[in-house]
mmCIF file of C-alpha atoms and ligand atoms in Angstrom:
data_model
loop_
_atom_site.group_PDB
_atom_site.id
_atom_site.type_symbol
_atom_site.label_atom_id
_atom_site.label_comp_id
_atom_site.label_asym_id
_atom_site.label_seq_id
_atom_site.Cartn_x
_atom_site.Cartn_y
_atom_site.Cartn_z
ATOM 1 C CA MET V 985 115.633 110.512 122.478
ATOM 2 C CA SER V 986 115.610 106.813 124.019
ATOM 3 C CA ASP V 987 117.994 103.954 123.022
ATOM 4 C CA LYS V 988 116.035 101.319 124.024
ATOM 5 C CA ILE V 989 112.338 102.899 121.582
ATOM 6 C CA ALA V 990 112.611 100.885 118.089
ATOM 7 C CA VAL V 991 109.505 101.668 115.676
ATOM 8 C CA TYR V 992 109.287 98.759 112.933
ATOM 9 C CA PRO V 993 107.887 100.924 110.073
ATOM 10 C CA GLY V 994 105.962 99.135 106.891
ATOM 11 C CA SER V 995 103.117 98.059 105.417
ATOM 12 C CA PHE V 996 101.939 95.085 106.552
ATOM 13 C CA ASP V 997 99.263 93.936 104.241
ATOM 14 C CA PRO V 998 98.897 91.762 105.714
ATOM 15 C CA VAL V 999 101.337 90.268 108.951
ATOM 16 C CA THR V 1000 103.266 87.779 107.309
ATOM 17 C CA ASN V 1001 105.118 84.875 109.692
ATOM 18 C CA GLY V 1002 108.498 87.572 109.019
ATOM 19 C CA HIS V 1003 106.828 90.203 109.927
ATOM 20 C CA ILE V 1004 105.934 88.501 113.071
ATOM 21 C CA ASP V 1005 109.660 86.320 114.051
ATOM 22 C CA ILE V 1006 111.003 90.539 113.448
ATOM 23 C CA ILE V 1007 108.976 92.070 115.657
ATOM 24 C CA LYS V 1008 109.735 88.893 118.836
ATOM 25 C CA ARG V 1009 113.480 89.533 118.094
ATOM 26 C CA SER V 1010 113.732 93.119 118.392
ATOM 27 C CA SER V 1011 111.264 93.396 121.205
ATOM 28 C CA ARG V 1012 114.665 91.710 122.298
ATOM 29 C CA ILE V 1013 116.672 93.730 122.395
ATOM 30 C CA PHE V 1014 115.345 96.981 122.861
ATOM 31 C CA SER V 1015 112.879 97.897 126.038
ATOM 32 C CA LYS V 1016 109.567 98.993 123.338
ATOM 33 C CA VAL V 1017 108.631 98.019 119.923
ATOM 34 C CA ILE V 1018 106.499 100.133 118.210
ATOM 35 C CA VAL V 1019 105.240 98.712 114.542
ATOM 36 C CA ALA V 1020 103.991 101.078 112.740
ATOM 37 C CA ILE V 1021 102.119 101.108 109.595
ATOM 38 C CA LEU V 1022 102.127 103.262 107.481
ATOM 39 C CA ASN V 1023 99.175 105.740 106.295
ATOM 40 C CA ASN V 1024 99.183 105.583 102.407
ATOM 41 C CA TYR V 1025 96.538 107.796 100.882
ATOM 42 C CA GLU V 1026 98.182 106.338 97.753
ATOM 43 C CA LYS V 1027 97.441 103.779 97.542
ATOM 44 C CA VAL V 1028 94.260 101.119 97.940
ATOM 45 C CA PRO V 1029 95.280 97.902 100.783
ATOM 46 C CA LEU V 1030 93.284 95.182 100.620
ATOM 47 C CA PHE V 1031 93.579 95.538 104.646
ATOM 48 C CA THR V 1032 92.069 99.193 106.172
ATOM 49 C CA VAL V 1033 94.962 99.724 108.929
ATOM 50 C CA GLU V 1034 92.758 99.607 111.615
ATOM 51 C CA GLU V 1035 91.954 95.341 110.575
ATOM 52 C CA ARG V 1036 95.466 95.134 110.212
ATOM 53 C CA ILE V 1037 96.503 96.893 113.253
ATOM 54 C CA ASP V 1038 93.855 94.604 114.928
ATOM 55 C CA LEU V 1039 95.071 91.143 112.895
ATOM 56 C CA ILE V 1040 99.571 92.372 114.246
ATOM 57 C CA ARG V 1041 97.787 92.146 117.580
ATOM 58 C CA LYS V 1042 95.872 89.382 117.647
ATOM 59 C CA ALA V 1043 98.519 87.961 116.438
ATOM 60 C CA LEU V 1044 101.238 88.226 118.473
ATOM 61 C CA CYS V 1045 100.781 86.214 122.070
ATOM 62 C CA THR V 1046 102.007 88.965 124.692
ATOM 63 C CA ASP V 1047 102.176 92.107 123.601
ATOM 64 C CA LYS V 1048 104.553 92.772 126.183
ATOM 65 C CA GLY V 1049 106.248 96.146 125.287
ATOM 66 C CA ILE V 1050 104.819 96.091 121.869
ATOM 67 C CA GLU V 1051 102.687 99.177 120.455
ATOM 68 C CA ILE V 1052 101.156 99.089 116.787
ATOM 69 C CA THR V 1053 99.717 102.000 115.767
ATOM 70 C CA SER V 1054 99.516 103.307 112.297
ATOM 71 C CA PHE V 1055 101.794 106.981 111.205
ATOM 72 C CA ASP V 1056 101.219 109.492 107.875
ATOM 73 C CA GLY V 1057 104.079 111.829 106.613
ATOM 74 C CA LEU V 1058 107.938 111.426 107.169
ATOM 75 C CA LEU V 1059 108.992 108.378 109.014
ATOM 76 C CA VAL V 1060 112.079 110.446 110.924
ATOM 77 C CA ASP V 1061 109.411 112.618 112.115
ATOM 78 C CA PHE V 1062 107.238 109.603 113.423
ATOM 79 C CA ALA V 1063 110.378 107.997 114.920
ATOM 80 C CA ALA V 1064 110.881 111.038 116.363
ATOM 81 C CA SER V 1065 107.417 111.638 118.203
ATOM 82 C CA VAL V 1066 107.430 109.047 120.071
ATOM 83 C CA LYS V 1067 111.195 109.381 120.600
ATOM 84 C CA ALA V 1068 113.081 106.417 119.015
ATOM 85 C CA ARG V 1069 116.584 106.842 117.580
ATOM 86 C CA ILE V 1070 116.144 103.170 116.234
ATOM 87 C CA ILE V 1071 114.420 102.001 112.559
ATOM 88 C CA VAL V 1072 114.530 98.044 112.780
ATOM 89 C CA ARG V 1073 113.858 96.812 108.611
ATOM 90 C CA GLY V 1074 113.832 93.016 108.226
ATOM 91 C CA LEU V 1075 116.410 92.341 105.287
ATOM 92 C CA ARG V 1076 115.313 88.996 103.862
ATOM 93 C CA GLU V 1077 117.883 89.007 100.663
ATOM 94 C CA VAL V 1078 119.853 90.363 98.634
ATOM 95 C CA SER V 1079 117.593 91.412 96.888
ATOM 96 C CA ASP V 1080 115.991 94.135 99.711
ATOM 97 C CA PHE V 1081 119.671 95.638 99.791
ATOM 98 C CA GLU V 1082 119.436 98.520 97.116
ATOM 99 C CA TYR V 1083 116.062 99.794 98.251
ATOM 100 C CA GLU V 1084 116.859 99.425 101.792
ATOM 101 C CA PHE V 1085 120.176 101.066 101.767
ATOM 102 C CA GLN V 1086 118.683 104.384 99.662
ATOM 103 C CA MET V 1087 115.530 104.518 101.968
ATOM 104 C CA ALA V 1088 118.011 104.071 105.204
ATOM 105 C CA LEU V 1089 120.809 106.918 103.815
ATOM 106 C CA MET V 1090 118.235 109.022 103.156
ATOM 107 C CA ASN V 1091 116.179 109.056 106.329
ATOM 108 C CA ARG V 1092 119.475 109.914 108.204
ATOM 109 C CA ARG V 1093 119.344 112.220 106.099
ATOM 110 C CA LEU V 1094 116.784 113.258 107.006
ATOM 111 C CA ASN V 1095 117.171 112.706 110.801
ATOM 112 C CA GLU V 1096 120.725 112.200 111.775
ATOM 113 C CA SER V 1097 120.702 111.181 115.472
ATOM 114 C CA ILE V 1098 117.780 108.051 113.954
ATOM 115 C CA GLU V 1099 119.659 104.957 113.250
ATOM 116 C CA THR V 1100 118.330 101.821 110.874
ATOM 117 C CA VAL V 1101 119.445 99.007 112.329
ATOM 118 C CA PHE V 1102 118.195 95.933 110.464
ATOM 119 C CA MET V 1103 117.016 92.064 111.063
ATOM 120 C CA MET V 1104 116.835 88.621 109.299
ATOM 121 C CA PRO V 1105 113.509 86.683 109.685
ATOM 122 C CA LYS V 1106 113.883 83.098 110.090
ATOM 123 C CA ALA V 1107 115.829 81.518 106.816
ATOM 124 C CA GLU V 1108 112.517 79.811 105.817
ATOM 125 C CA TYR V 1109 110.600 83.282 105.898
ATOM 126 C CA SER V 1110 113.292 84.788 103.503
ATOM 127 C CA TYR V 1111 111.699 84.167 100.453
ATOM 128 C CA LEU V 1112 107.757 85.223 102.243
ATOM 129 C CA SER V 1113 106.107 89.011 101.180
ATOM 130 C CA SER V 1114 102.705 90.133 101.339
ATOM 131 C CA SER V 1115 102.569 90.880 97.935
ATOM 132 C CA VAL V 1116 103.233 87.236 97.786
ATOM 133 C CA ILE V 1117 100.885 86.121 100.129
ATOM 134 C CA ARG V 1118 97.734 88.545 98.859
ATOM 135 C CA GLU V 1119 98.529 86.902 95.086
ATOM 136 C CA ILE V 1120 99.119 82.809 96.396
ATOM 137 C CA ALA V 1121 95.323 83.744 98.686
ATOM 138 C CA SER V 1122 93.492 84.934 95.937
ATOM 139 C CA LEU V 1123 94.660 82.376 93.508
ATOM 140 C CA ASN V 1124 93.138 79.429 96.920
ATOM 141 C CA GLY V 1125 96.770 78.537 97.667
ATOM 142 C CA ASN V 1126 97.672 77.084 100.356
ATOM 143 C CA ILE V 1127 99.553 79.978 102.900
ATOM 144 C CA LYS V 1128 99.368 77.587 106.073
ATOM 145 C CA GLY V 1129 102.418 78.115 107.706
ATOM 146 C CA LEU V 1130 103.224 81.474 106.317
ATOM 147 C CA VAL V 1131 101.280 84.177 108.100
ATOM 148 C CA PRO V 1132 99.724 83.460 111.430
ATOM 149 C CA GLU V 1133 96.350 82.065 111.604
ATOM 150 C CA ASN V 1134 94.275 84.776 112.306
ATOM 151 C CA VAL V 1135 95.646 86.186 109.775
ATOM 152 C CA ARG V 1136 95.262 82.756 107.070
ATOM 153 C CA GLU V 1137 91.656 82.829 107.857
ATOM 154 C CA ALA V 1138 90.433 87.186 107.691
ATOM 155 C CA LEU V 1139 92.176 86.796 103.986
ATOM 156 C CA LEU V 1140 89.533 83.877 103.335
ATOM 157 C CA LYS V 1141 86.980 85.788 104.538
ATOM 158 C CA THR V 1142 88.360 88.995 102.934
ATOM 159 C CA LEU V 1143 89.443 87.311 99.326
ATOM 160 C CA ASN V 1144 85.986 85.106 99.347
ATOM 161 C CA GLN V 1145 83.380 88.271 99.682
ATOM 162 C CA LYS V 1146 85.367 90.376 96.737
HETATM 163 O O1 LIG C 1774 106.439 97.189 104.187
HETATM 164 P P1 LIG C 1774 107.620 98.429 102.855
HETATM 165 O O2 LIG C 1774 106.140 99.286 102.774
HETATM 166 O O3 LIG C 1774 107.929 98.180 102.333
HETATM 167 O O4 LIG C 1774 108.142 99.850 104.477
HETATM 168 C C1 LIG C 1774 108.141 100.989 103.981
HETATM 169 C C2 LIG C 1774 108.220 102.334 104.692
HETATM 170 C C3 LIG C 1774 106.956 102.587 104.970
HETATM 171 C C4 LIG C 1774 108.263 101.648 105.400
HETATM 172 C C5 LIG C 1774 108.206 103.216 103.671
HETATM 173 O O5 LIG C 1774 106.926 103.681 102.330
HETATM 174 C C6 LIG C 1774 108.362 104.034 104.334
HETATM 175 O O6 LIG C 1774 109.021 104.571 105.785
HETATM 176 N N1 LIG C 1774 107.113 105.868 104.177
HETATM 177 C C7 LIG C 1774 107.263 107.800 105.213
HETATM 178 C C8 LIG C 1774 107.111 108.456 103.918
HETATM 179 C C9 LIG C 1774 108.741 108.640 103.773
HETATM 180 O O7 LIG C 1774 109.518 108.492 104.884
HETATM 181 N N2 LIG C 1774 109.524 108.184 103.147
HETATM 182 C C10 LIG C 1774 111.931 108.437 103.130
HETATM 183 C C11 LIG C 1774 111.366 106.759 103.288
HETATM 184 S S1 LIG C 1774 113.136 106.942 102.617
#
């Protein structure tokens, strides 16, 4: 296991500027950041996992030290399989804390050698979430500046087709 490899897991349906901010901040600290999209068979996502991978890849101007992939099953098992000892999670506001605290402690119980670290996005992204973006976009609200431009275009296209 390496201290330099971090996994940044999530649903990313779709990726927001807040997520991109965390990916870029983590990639300045860790030598490799693996953005890992959960393949959640219980939920019907707006974008397929392949689309989400593609959207993140295109939104990042550089892929230096950043890998984008998907995973099934337990996050700690995935992290161990890619030799990562660090899980990165973004903390936007105090209300995130309870859920994140539970998840971090449960993940630690499942695998003591994996540590969760929290990072704060830019304050201007602290109220952003993928679900809010999906809702605003579906109601024709303006999401400019909140998601990467390629994501905004993909949202308009996908929602217009529905
Ligand atoms: O962006 P999200 O939806 O808040 O991400 C949640 C995610 C994917 C990190 C979490 O649901 C997860 O890790 N799921 C994998 C299954 C697992 O390991 N569950 C135990 C977590 S305590």
